[in-house]
Coordinates of C-alpha atoms in Angstrom, one line a residue:
M1 CA -18.6 -0.7 23.0
V2 CA -15.4 -1.3 21.1
R3 CA -13.9 -4.8 21.1
Y4 CA -10.1 -4.9 20.5
I5 CA -8.1 -7.7 18.8
F6 CA -4.4 -7.3 19.3
V7 CA -2.2 -9.1 16.7
T8 CA 1.4 -10.0 17.4
G9 CA 4.0 -12.0 15.7
G10 CA 6.8 -14.3 16.7
V11 CA 9.8 -16.4 15.7
V12 CA 10.6 -14.4 12.5
S13 CA 9.3 -11.3 10.8
S14 CA 7.4 -11.1 7.5
L15 CA 5.0 -13.9 8.4
G16 CA 2.1 -11.9 7.1
K17 CA 0.5 -10.4 10.2
G18 CA -1.0 -7.6 8.2
I19 CA -2.7 -9.9 5.7
A20 CA -3.9 -12.3 8.4
A21 CA -5.3 -9.4 10.4
A22 CA -7.0 -7.9 7.4
S23 CA -8.4 -11.3 6.4
L24 CA -10.0 -11.7 9.8
G25 CA -11.3 -8.1 9.6
S26 CA -12.9 -8.9 6.2
I27 CA -14.7 -11.9 7.6
L28 CA -16.0 -10.1 10.6
E29 CA -17.2 -7.2 8.4
R30 CA -19.1 -9.7 6.4
R31 CA -20.8 -10.8 9.6
G32 CA -22.3 -7.4 10.0
L33 CA -19.7 -5.7 12.2
K34 CA -18.1 -2.3 11.7
V35 CA -14.4 -2.9 11.6
T36 CA -11.3 -0.7 11.7
M37 CA -7.6 -1.6 11.7
M38 CA -4.5 -0.1 13.1
K39 CA -0.7 -0.6 12.8
L40 CA 1.7 0.1 15.7
D41 CA 5.2 0.4 14.3
P42 CA 8.2 0.2 16.7
Y43 CA 10.6 2.2 14.6
L44 CA 11.7 5.7 15.7
N45 CA 10.9 7.4 12.3
V46 CA 7.9 9.6 12.7
D47 CA 6.5 8.0 9.5
P48 CA 8.0 5.9 6.6
G49 CA 7.9 8.9 4.3
T50 CA 11.6 9.5 4.4
M51 CA 12.6 5.8 4.5
S52 CA 14.2 4.1 1.5
P53 CA 11.9 1.7 -0.4
F54 CA 14.6 -0.9 -0.1
Q55 CA 14.4 -0.7 3.7
H56 CA 10.6 -0.4 4.1
G57 CA 8.8 -1.1 0.9
E58 CA 5.9 1.0 -0.3
V59 CA 4.7 4.1 1.5
F60 CA 0.9 4.0 1.6
V61 CA -0.9 7.3 1.6
T62 CA -4.2 7.8 3.3
E63 CA -7.1 10.0 2.2
D64 CA -6.2 12.6 4.8
G65 CA -2.6 12.8 3.6
A66 CA -0.7 10.6 6.1
E67 CA 2.3 8.6 4.9
T68 CA 1.9 5.2 6.5
D69 CA 3.0 1.6 6.5
L70 CA 2.2 -0.6 3.5
D71 CA 0.0 -2.8 5.7
L72 CA -2.6 -0.1 5.7
G73 CA -3.0 -0.9 2.0
H74 CA -3.9 -4.4 2.9
Y75 CA -6.4 -3.2 5.4
E76 CA -8.1 -0.9 2.9
R77 CA -8.1 -3.6 0.2
F78 CA -9.6 -6.3 2.5
I79 CA -12.2 -4.3 4.4
G80 CA -14.5 -1.5 3.5
F81 CA -13.1 1.4 5.5
T82 CA -10.9 4.4 4.6
A83 CA -7.8 4.6 6.7
S84 CA -6.6 7.9 8.2
K85 CA -3.6 9.2 10.1
L86 CA -5.1 7.6 13.3
N87 CA -4.6 4.1 11.8
N88 CA -0.8 4.1 11.9
L89 CA 1.1 5.0 15.1
T90 CA 4.9 4.9 15.2
C91 CA 7.3 4.9 18.1
G92 CA 8.6 8.2 16.6
Q93 CA 5.2 9.8 16.8
V94 CA 4.6 8.6 20.4
Y95 CA 7.9 9.9 21.7
S96 CA 7.5 13.2 19.7
N97 CA 4.1 13.7 21.2
V98 CA 5.2 12.9 24.8
I99 CA 8.3 15.1 24.5
R100 CA 6.2 18.0 23.1
K101 CA 3.8 17.7 26.0
E102 CA 6.6 17.6 28.5
R103 CA 8.1 20.8 27.0
Q104 CA 4.7 22.5 27.2
G105 CA 4.3 21.6 30.9
E106 CA 1.3 19.2 30.4
Y107 CA 2.8 16.7 32.9
L108 CA 2.9 19.3 35.6
G109 CA 6.6 18.7 36.5
A110 CA 6.3 14.9 36.8
T111 CA 9.3 12.7 35.8
V112 CA 8.4 11.5 32.3
Q113 CA 8.8 7.7 32.0
V114 CA 8.0 4.9 29.6
I115 CA 5.4 3.8 32.1
P116 CA 3.0 5.5 32.4
H117 CA 3.6 8.3 29.9
I118 CA 4.6 6.5 26.8
T119 CA 2.2 3.6 27.3
N120 CA -0.7 6.0 28.0
E121 CA 0.1 7.8 24.8
I122 CA 0.0 4.5 22.9
K123 CA -3.3 3.5 24.6
A124 CA -4.8 6.9 23.8
G125 CA -3.9 6.5 20.1
V126 CA -5.4 3.0 20.0
R127 CA -8.7 4.2 21.6
A128 CA -8.9 7.2 19.2
A129 CA -8.5 4.9 16.2
G130 CA -11.2 2.5 17.5
K131 CA -13.8 5.1 18.4
G132 CA -17.1 4.5 16.7
F133 CA -16.4 0.9 15.5
D134 CA -17.5 -2.5 16.8
I135 CA -14.1 -4.1 16.3
A136 CA -10.6 -2.5 16.3
I137 CA -7.9 -4.9 15.1
V138 CA -4.5 -3.6 16.2
E139 CA -1.4 -5.1 14.7
V140 CA 1.9 -4.7 16.5
G141 CA 4.9 -4.5 14.1
G142 CA 8.1 -6.5 14.6
T143 CA 8.6 -9.7 16.5
V144 CA 8.0 -10.6 20.1
G145 CA 11.3 -10.2 21.9
D146 CA 12.4 -7.1 20.0
I147 CA 13.5 -4.4 22.5
E148 CA 11.9 -1.6 20.5
S149 CA 8.5 -3.1 20.6
L150 CA 8.3 -3.5 24.4
P151 CA 6.5 -0.2 25.1
F152 CA 3.8 -1.3 22.6
M153 CA 3.6 -4.8 24.2
E154 CA 3.2 -3.2 27.6
A155 CA 0.5 -0.9 26.4
I156 CA -1.6 -3.7 24.9
R157 CA -1.0 -5.8 28.0
Q158 CA -2.5 -2.9 30.1
M159 CA -5.4 -2.6 27.7
G160 CA -6.1 -6.3 28.0
V161 CA -6.5 -5.9 31.8
E162 CA -8.5 -2.7 31.4
E163 CA -10.8 -4.0 28.7
G164 CA -11.3 -7.5 30.1
D165 CA -13.5 -9.7 28.0
N166 CA -13.6 -6.9 25.3
A167 CA -10.0 -7.7 24.3
L168 CA -8.5 -10.7 22.5
F169 CA -4.8 -11.5 21.7
M170 CA -4.0 -13.3 18.5
H171 CA -0.4 -14.4 17.9
L172 CA 1.0 -15.4 14.5
T173 CA 4.0 -17.7 14.7
L174 CA 6.0 -20.1 12.5
V175 CA 6.1 -23.9 12.6
P176 CA 9.1 -24.7 10.4
Y177 CA 9.6 -27.9 8.4
L178 CA 13.0 -29.5 8.7
A179 CA 13.6 -31.5 5.6
A180 CA 16.5 -33.4 7.1
A181 CA 14.3 -34.7 10.0
G182 CA 11.2 -34.8 7.9
E183 CA 9.3 -33.1 10.7
L184 CA 7.4 -29.9 11.5
K185 CA 8.9 -28.4 14.6
T186 CA 6.7 -26.8 17.3
K187 CA 9.5 -25.7 19.7
P188 CA 9.9 -22.2 18.1
T189 CA 6.2 -21.5 18.6
Q190 CA 6.4 -22.7 22.2
H191 CA 9.3 -20.4 22.9
S192 CA 7.6 -17.5 21.1
V193 CA 4.5 -17.9 23.3
K194 CA 6.7 -18.3 26.4
E195 CA 8.3 -14.9 25.5
L196 CA 4.9 -13.3 25.1
R197 CA 3.7 -14.7 28.4
S198 CA 6.8 -13.5 30.2
I199 CA 5.6 -9.9 29.5
G200 CA 2.1 -10.7 30.8
I201 CA 0.2 -11.5 27.6
Q202 CA -1.5 -14.9 27.2
P203 CA -2.6 -15.4 23.6
D204 CA -6.2 -16.5 23.0
V205 CA -5.6 -17.6 19.4
L206 CA -2.5 -18.9 17.7
L207 CA -2.1 -18.7 13.9
C208 CA 0.6 -21.2 13.0
R209 CA 2.2 -20.5 9.6
S210 CA 3.8 -23.6 7.9
E211 CA 4.5 -24.8 4.5
R212 CA 2.9 -28.1 5.2
A213 CA -0.4 -29.2 6.9
L214 CA -0.2 -29.2 10.7
P215 CA -1.0 -32.7 12.0
E216 CA -3.5 -33.0 14.9
T217 CA -0.8 -34.4 17.1
E218 CA 1.3 -31.3 16.7
R219 CA -1.7 -29.1 17.1
R220 CA -2.5 -30.7 20.4
K221 CA 1.1 -30.4 21.5
I222 CA 1.1 -26.6 20.8
A223 CA -2.2 -26.2 22.7
L224 CA -0.8 -28.1 25.7
F225 CA 2.4 -26.2 26.0
T226 CA 1.0 -22.7 25.2
N227 CA -2.2 -22.9 27.3
V228 CA -4.3 -22.1 24.2
K229 CA -7.5 -24.1 23.5
E230 CA -6.9 -26.7 20.8
E231 CA -9.6 -25.3 18.5
A232 CA -7.9 -21.9 18.7
V233 CA -4.6 -23.3 17.4
I234 CA -5.2 -22.6 13.8
P235 CA -3.0 -23.9 11.0
V236 CA -2.2 -21.4 8.3
V237 CA -0.6 -23.2 5.4
D238 CA 1.2 -21.3 2.6
L239 CA -1.2 -20.3 -0.1
D240 CA -0.4 -19.1 -3.6
N241 CA -2.9 -16.2 -3.5
I242 CA -3.4 -13.8 -0.6
Y243 CA -7.1 -13.5 -1.5
K244 CA -7.6 -17.1 -0.5
I245 CA -6.7 -16.3 3.1
P246 CA -10.1 -15.0 4.2
L247 CA -11.7 -18.2 2.8
W248 CA -9.1 -20.4 4.6
L249 CA -9.4 -18.7 8.0
H250 CA -13.2 -18.9 7.7
S251 CA -13.0 -22.6 7.0
Q252 CA -10.9 -22.9 10.2
K253 CA -13.8 -21.2 12.1
L254 CA -11.5 -18.3 13.3
D255 CA -14.3 -15.7 13.0
Q256 CA -16.6 -17.9 15.3
I257 CA -13.8 -18.4 17.8
V258 CA -13.3 -14.6 17.9
A259 CA -17.0 -14.0 18.2
D260 CA -17.4 -16.4 21.1
K261 CA -14.4 -15.0 23.0
L262 CA -15.7 -11.4 22.5
R263 CA -19.3 -12.3 23.4
L264 CA -20.6 -11.3 20.0
K265 CA -23.9 -13.1 19.7
D266 CA -26.5 -13.5 17.0
L267 CA -24.2 -12.5 14.2
P268 CA -25.3 -13.5 10.7
E269 CA -23.1 -16.0 8.8
A270 CA -20.3 -14.5 6.7
T271 CA -21.0 -14.0 3.0
L272 CA -17.8 -14.6 1.1
V273 CA -19.2 -14.9 -2.4
G274 CA -17.2 -11.9 -3.6
W275 CA -13.9 -13.4 -2.4
K276 CA -14.8 -16.7 -4.1
E277 CA -15.4 -14.9 -7.4
V278 CA -12.1 -13.0 -7.2
V279 CA -10.2 -16.2 -6.5
N280 CA -12.0 -18.1 -9.2
I281 CA -11.2 -15.6 -11.9
M282 CA -7.6 -15.4 -10.8
E283 CA -7.4 -19.2 -10.9
F284 CA -9.1 -19.5 -14.3
P285 CA -8.4 -16.4 -16.4
E286 CA -9.6 -16.3 -20.0
E287 CA -6.7 -14.2 -21.4
E288 CA -3.3 -12.8 -20.5
V289 CA -1.3 -9.6 -21.0
I290 CA 2.3 -8.6 -20.4
V291 CA 2.8 -5.2 -18.8
A292 CA 6.3 -3.8 -18.5
M293 CA 6.7 -1.9 -15.3
V294 CA 9.7 0.4 -15.8
G295 CA 11.2 1.5 -12.5
K296 CA 14.3 1.6 -10.3
Y297 CA 13.3 -0.5 -7.3
M298 CA 13.0 -3.7 -9.3
D299 CA 15.0 -5.7 -6.7
L300 CA 12.3 -5.1 -4.2
T301 CA 8.8 -5.4 -5.7
E302 CA 7.3 -4.6 -2.3
S303 CA 8.1 -1.0 -3.3
Y304 CA 5.2 -1.2 -5.8
K305 CA 2.8 -3.4 -3.6
S306 CA -0.4 -1.4 -4.2
L307 CA 0.5 -1.0 -7.9
N308 CA 0.9 -4.8 -8.3
E309 CA -2.4 -5.4 -6.6
A310 CA -4.2 -2.8 -8.7
L311 CA -3.0 -4.5 -11.9
S312 CA -4.2 -7.8 -10.4
H313 CA -7.6 -6.3 -9.6
A314 CA -7.8 -5.0 -13.2
G315 CA -7.1 -8.6 -14.3
V316 CA -10.1 -9.7 -12.3
Q317 CA -12.3 -7.1 -13.9
T318 CA -11.2 -8.2 -17.4
C319 CA -11.0 -11.9 -16.6
S320 CA -7.3 -11.9 -17.6
K321 CA -4.0 -12.7 -16.0
V322 CA -1.7 -9.7 -15.9
I323 CA 1.9 -10.7 -16.1
I324 CA 4.2 -7.9 -14.8
R325 CA 7.6 -7.7 -16.4
Y326 CA 9.9 -5.7 -14.1
V327 CA 12.2 -3.6 -16.2
D328 CA 15.2 -1.8 -14.7
A329 CA 15.1 1.7 -16.1
E330 CA 18.9 2.0 -15.9
K331 CA 19.4 -1.1 -18.1
L332 CA 17.1 0.5 -20.7
E333 CA 19.6 3.3 -20.9
V334 CA 22.4 0.9 -21.7
E335 CA 20.8 -2.1 -23.5
G336 CA 18.0 -0.4 -25.5
T337 CA 14.3 -1.3 -25.9
E338 CA 14.6 -4.9 -26.8
T339 CA 13.0 -6.0 -23.6
L340 CA 9.9 -3.9 -24.5
E341 CA 9.4 -5.3 -28.0
D342 CA 6.9 -8.1 -27.0
V343 CA 5.0 -6.4 -24.2
D344 CA 1.3 -5.4 -24.4
A345 CA 1.5 -2.2 -22.3
I346 CA 4.0 0.0 -20.5
L347 CA 3.7 1.5 -17.1
V348 CA 6.0 4.0 -15.5
P349 CA 5.4 4.3 -11.7
G350 CA 6.1 6.9 -9.1
G351 CA 9.5 7.5 -7.6
F352 CA 12.1 10.1 -6.4
G353 CA 15.6 11.0 -7.6
K354 CA 17.3 11.1 -10.9
R355 CA 18.6 7.5 -11.2
G356 CA 17.0 5.7 -14.1
I357 CA 15.2 8.8 -15.4
E358 CA 16.6 8.6 -19.0
G359 CA 15.5 5.0 -19.2
K360 CA 12.0 5.9 -18.2
I361 CA 12.0 8.6 -20.9
I362 CA 13.1 6.0 -23.4
A363 CA 10.1 3.8 -22.3
A364 CA 7.6 6.6 -22.7
K365 CA 9.0 7.5 -26.1
Y366 CA 8.8 3.8 -27.2
A367 CA 5.2 3.6 -26.1
R368 CA 4.2 6.8 -27.9
E369 CA 5.9 6.0 -31.1
N370 CA 4.7 2.3 -31.3
D371 CA 1.1 2.9 -30.2
I372 CA 1.6 0.7 -27.1
P373 CA -0.8 1.5 -24.2
Y374 CA 1.0 3.7 -21.6
L375 CA 0.1 4.5 -18.1
G376 CA 2.2 7.0 -16.2
I377 CA 1.7 7.5 -12.5
C378 CA 3.1 10.5 -10.6
L379 CA 6.7 10.6 -11.8
G380 CA 5.4 8.6 -14.8
M381 CA 3.3 11.6 -15.8
Q382 CA 6.3 14.0 -15.4
I383 CA 8.4 11.6 -17.5
A384 CA 5.7 11.7 -20.3
V385 CA 5.7 15.5 -20.2
I386 CA 9.5 15.7 -20.5
E387 CA 9.5 13.2 -23.3
F388 CA 6.8 15.0 -25.2
A389 CA 8.5 18.4 -24.7
R390 CA 11.8 17.0 -26.0
H391 CA 10.6 15.1 -29.1
C392 CA 7.3 16.7 -30.1
A393 CA 7.8 20.4 -29.0
S394 CA 11.5 20.8 -30.0
L395 CA 12.6 21.5 -26.5
S396 CA 15.5 19.1 -26.6
D397 CA 16.9 20.1 -23.2
A398 CA 13.5 19.9 -21.4
N399 CA 13.8 18.4 -17.9
S400 CA 12.5 18.6 -14.4
T401 CA 14.4 20.7 -11.9
E402 CA 14.4 17.7 -9.6
F403 CA 16.9 16.1 -12.0
K404 CA 18.6 19.2 -13.5
Q405 CA 18.3 22.4 -11.6
D406 CA 19.7 24.6 -14.4
T407 CA 17.7 23.1 -17.3
P408 CA 16.7 25.8 -19.8
H409 CA 13.3 24.3 -20.2
P410 CA 11.9 23.3 -16.7
V411 CA 8.7 21.7 -17.9
I412 CA 8.4 20.1 -14.5
G413 CA 9.3 22.0 -11.3
L414 CA 8.4 23.0 -7.8
I415 CA 5.6 25.5 -7.6
T416 CA 7.9 28.0 -5.8
E417 CA 10.1 27.8 -8.9
W418 CA 7.6 28.9 -11.5
M419 CA 4.5 30.4 -9.9
N420 CA 5.2 34.1 -9.3
E421 CA 3.7 37.4 -10.5
S422 CA 6.5 38.3 -13.0
G423 CA 6.8 34.8 -14.5
D424 CA 10.5 34.6 -13.5
V425 CA 11.9 31.4 -12.1
E426 CA 12.3 31.6 -8.3
T427 CA 15.0 29.7 -6.5
R428 CA 13.9 27.2 -4.0
D429 CA 14.1 28.6 -0.4
I430 CA 11.9 26.5 1.8
D431 CA 12.9 25.9 5.4
S432 CA 11.1 22.6 6.3
D433 CA 11.6 19.0 7.1
M434 CA 12.2 16.6 4.3
G435 CA 8.8 15.9 2.8
G436 CA 7.4 19.1 4.1
T437 CA 6.8 20.5 0.6
M438 CA 4.9 17.4 -0.6
R439 CA 1.4 17.5 -1.9
L440 CA -0.3 14.6 0.0
G441 CA -3.7 13.0 0.3
G442 CA -7.0 13.0 -1.5
Q443 CA -7.6 16.0 -3.7
K444 CA -10.3 16.8 -6.3
C445 CA -9.6 16.8 -10.0
K446 CA -11.8 18.0 -12.9
L447 CA -11.8 16.0 -16.1
L448 CA -11.9 17.5 -19.6
E449 CA -15.1 16.8 -21.5
G450 CA -14.5 14.4 -24.4
S451 CA -11.1 13.2 -23.1
L452 CA -10.0 9.6 -22.6
A453 CA -9.7 10.4 -18.9
K454 CA -13.4 11.4 -18.7
K455 CA -14.4 8.3 -20.7
T456 CA -12.3 6.0 -18.5
Y457 CA -13.7 7.4 -15.2
N458 CA -17.2 8.1 -16.6
T459 CA -17.6 11.1 -14.3
E460 CA -16.7 14.8 -14.3
E461 CA -14.9 15.0 -11.1
I462 CA -12.7 12.6 -9.1
V463 CA -10.8 12.5 -5.8
E464 CA -7.4 10.8 -5.9
R465 CA -4.5 10.6 -3.5
H466 CA -1.2 12.5 -4.1
R467 CA 2.4 12.1 -3.0
H468 CA 4.8 14.3 -4.8
R469 CA 6.5 17.7 -4.8
Y470 CA 7.0 18.5 -8.5
E471 CA 4.3 19.8 -10.8
F472 CA 3.6 20.5 -14.5
N473 CA 5.1 24.0 -15.1
N474 CA 2.2 26.3 -16.2
H475 CA 4.6 28.5 -18.2
Y476 CA 4.7 25.7 -20.8
R477 CA 0.9 25.0 -21.0
D478 CA 0.2 26.9 -24.2
L479 CA 3.3 25.7 -26.0
L480 CA 2.7 22.0 -25.2
V481 CA -1.0 22.1 -25.9
D482 CA -0.3 23.8 -29.3
K483 CA 2.0 20.8 -30.1
G484 CA -0.8 18.3 -29.4
L485 CA -0.6 17.5 -25.7
V486 CA -4.0 17.2 -24.0
L487 CA -4.4 18.4 -20.4
S488 CA -7.3 16.2 -19.5
G489 CA -7.4 16.7 -15.8
E490 CA -6.9 19.8 -13.6
S491 CA -7.1 20.7 -9.9
Q492 CA -10.4 22.1 -8.8
D493 CA -9.2 25.7 -9.2
G494 CA -7.6 25.0 -12.5
S495 CA -4.1 25.9 -11.3
L496 CA -2.5 22.5 -11.5
V497 CA -2.3 19.9 -14.2
E498 CA -3.3 16.5 -12.9
M499 CA -3.7 14.4 -16.1
I500 CA -2.3 14.4 -19.6
E501 CA -3.0 12.3 -22.7
L502 CA -2.2 12.0 -26.4
P503 CA -5.2 12.4 -28.8
N504 CA -3.8 10.3 -31.7
H505 CA -2.8 7.3 -29.7
P506 CA -4.8 4.1 -28.8
W507 CA -4.4 4.6 -25.1
Y508 CA -1.8 7.0 -23.6
L509 CA -2.7 8.5 -20.2
A510 CA -0.7 9.8 -17.3
C511 CA -1.6 11.3 -13.9
Q512 CA 0.1 13.1 -11.0
F513 CA -1.8 11.1 -8.4
H514 CA -1.6 7.5 -7.2
P515 CA -4.8 5.7 -8.3
E516 CA -3.4 2.4 -7.0
F517 CA -4.2 3.3 -3.4
T518 CA -7.9 3.1 -4.0
S519 CA -8.1 -0.1 -6.1
R520 CA -10.0 -3.0 -4.5
P521 CA -10.1 -6.7 -5.5
C522 CA -13.8 -6.8 -5.8
K523 CA -14.0 -3.4 -7.6
G524 CA -10.9 -2.6 -9.7
H525 CA -9.9 1.0 -10.3
P526 CA -11.2 2.4 -13.6
L527 CA -7.7 3.6 -14.7
F528 CA -6.1 0.2 -14.3
T529 CA -9.1 -1.6 -15.8
G530 CA -9.0 0.7 -18.8
F531 CA -5.3 0.3 -19.1
V532 CA -5.5 -3.6 -19.0
T533 CA -8.4 -3.5 -21.4
A534 CA -6.3 -1.4 -23.9
A535 CA -3.4 -3.9 -23.4
L536 CA -5.8 -6.8 -24.3
T537 CA -6.9 -4.9 -27.4
H538 CA -3.3 -4.2 -28.4
R539 CA -2.4 -7.9 -27.9
K540 CA -5.2 -9.0 -30.1
A541 CA -4.3 -6.5 -32.8
K542 CA -0.8 -7.9 -32.9
G543 CA -2.3 -11.4 -33.4
K544 CA -0.9 -12.8 -30.1
P545 CA -2.5 -16.0 -28.9
S546 CA -5.0 -16.0 -25.9
L547 CA -4.8 -18.5 -23.1

C-alpha cells in the first residue's frame, strides 16, 4: 500500500521545497522504507528541454532519457532511487495527453473539462509514479494561489479524500524577519494556509523557513491559527549547507511525525552516519583547489546545479574544498587568459549555441599547453576536439556545424551531416520538434584498455546519460588519432566517439555525456574525483599552500 506525502509551498517561491522533500525522503529511506519522489510542474511547456537556463536553470536528464526539472537531481542525490519520465509531470504533458485522448475518441463524446478529465490525468500520473513503493513524495511546483497550479491542487485534494489516512499534506512557508520591527512575522504563513484551506486542503505539517530561530510563542501562534498541531509546526532555519537539512529535520522529529500520521509502525531508527560524515568533511576540509568553470550562463549558477554538486561530492571524496571560479567565456575572448593563471584545473561544461565558443576554445588550449587538468563535458568535449584539430592537426578552420555551417573542416556535426555511404556531407533535413534530434538518456560506453578513462573508472564498460545533438565526425578519426588524440571511449557498437584524452598530459579528459547526473554526496563520481585529485596534484606541484 502506497502512502502519499504532498508537498506544497506558500508566500514566495524558491523556498526549497525540493530539498526539503528530498531530505524527508532520505530520512524515511534510512528508516527502511522504499521511497520515490515526483515533481508536478504547472507550466505549459511539455518539459523544460526547450526552456532557457536563465528562465528555468538546469535541465536534469533521467536514465530513460526524459528532460526534467532540476529538483529531480536533488531527489536522486538525496535518496537511493533512479528517477524516470514518470517522476516529472508538467501541465503541458497533462493537457497534451488529455487532448490526444479526446481526439482519439477515448472520452466517448463527453465534454472534456478540467474536472474530472485533467484532474484524473494528474492522479493517474501520480499513482503510476508511486506504484511499487512504500512512500511517494509528491512536490507541487509554484506557490499556493497561482492560477496555473489550481488543477494540481484540486487533484491532490481529491487524492487526500480518496486515500484517507494514507495521505499527508506538508506545506513549506516563510516566516520573514522585519529588521525595523525586530520581529519574525507569522501573518504571511497564516494567510498562506488560509489560501490552502480555501481550496480544501488542510496541512498536516508546516515547515516554516526563517533566517532566525522561531520562538515557541510564535510556533504556538502559527499552530493556533492554522489548525496544525504544535509539534508539527517545524522551524527550518537557514543553513549554510543543504546536506545538513536531513540532520536538522530529523532533530525536529519530522520523520516520526510523518510515520505516526501515516500509521507506519515498528520502523527502525534512522541511520544518518553517512550524512554526518559528508557534512563533517565539508566543514573541515584538509586542502583546497580552485577550479575554473568556463561557461556562458555564469549569471545563473543554477544552470550548472548538478555540476556544482558533483564537484562538491568530489571534494568530499578527496577531503578537500573545491572553490569554483565562474569564468565568462565571452570575457576570455576579449580579456585573455589572466583569470586562468592561478587556477588548479579547468572545466568546460555543456551548453548550446555559438555564444562564447571561442573563449571556451581558448580555455581548452590554455589547459593543454600549460599541463593544467582539464575536464570537458558534452560541449566541453566538442570544444577540446575543435581546439586539437586547429592547433595540433593543422586544420585551422576546424569547427562544429552548430557554430559554422559552412566550415571546411566539420570535426563536429550532426550524424545526418556526415554518416552516409559515399562519405559526402549531407544537409540537415529533419522534420521534428525542437530537441527531437537529441541523444538522450543512459547509454553504454566501452573504454579503451590502458587509457586514463579506463584507469579512472576502473571498469571496461560504463553507462552514462546524454543530452546533445552533435557528435565527433568519424571522417576525421584517423587524421586526429595520427596527430595524437586518443579516442578512449566509444559507443557499444563503436560508431560514436564518447571520450577523448591526450596521452602526454597530466590529466586531460573529455566526454560527450553528463557524468554529473549520477554523482552522489556519499559516493562521488569517479570522473570528478579523478579530476579534483589531479587538481590537488597540480596545486602541490606548483608549490601552492594547503589549508
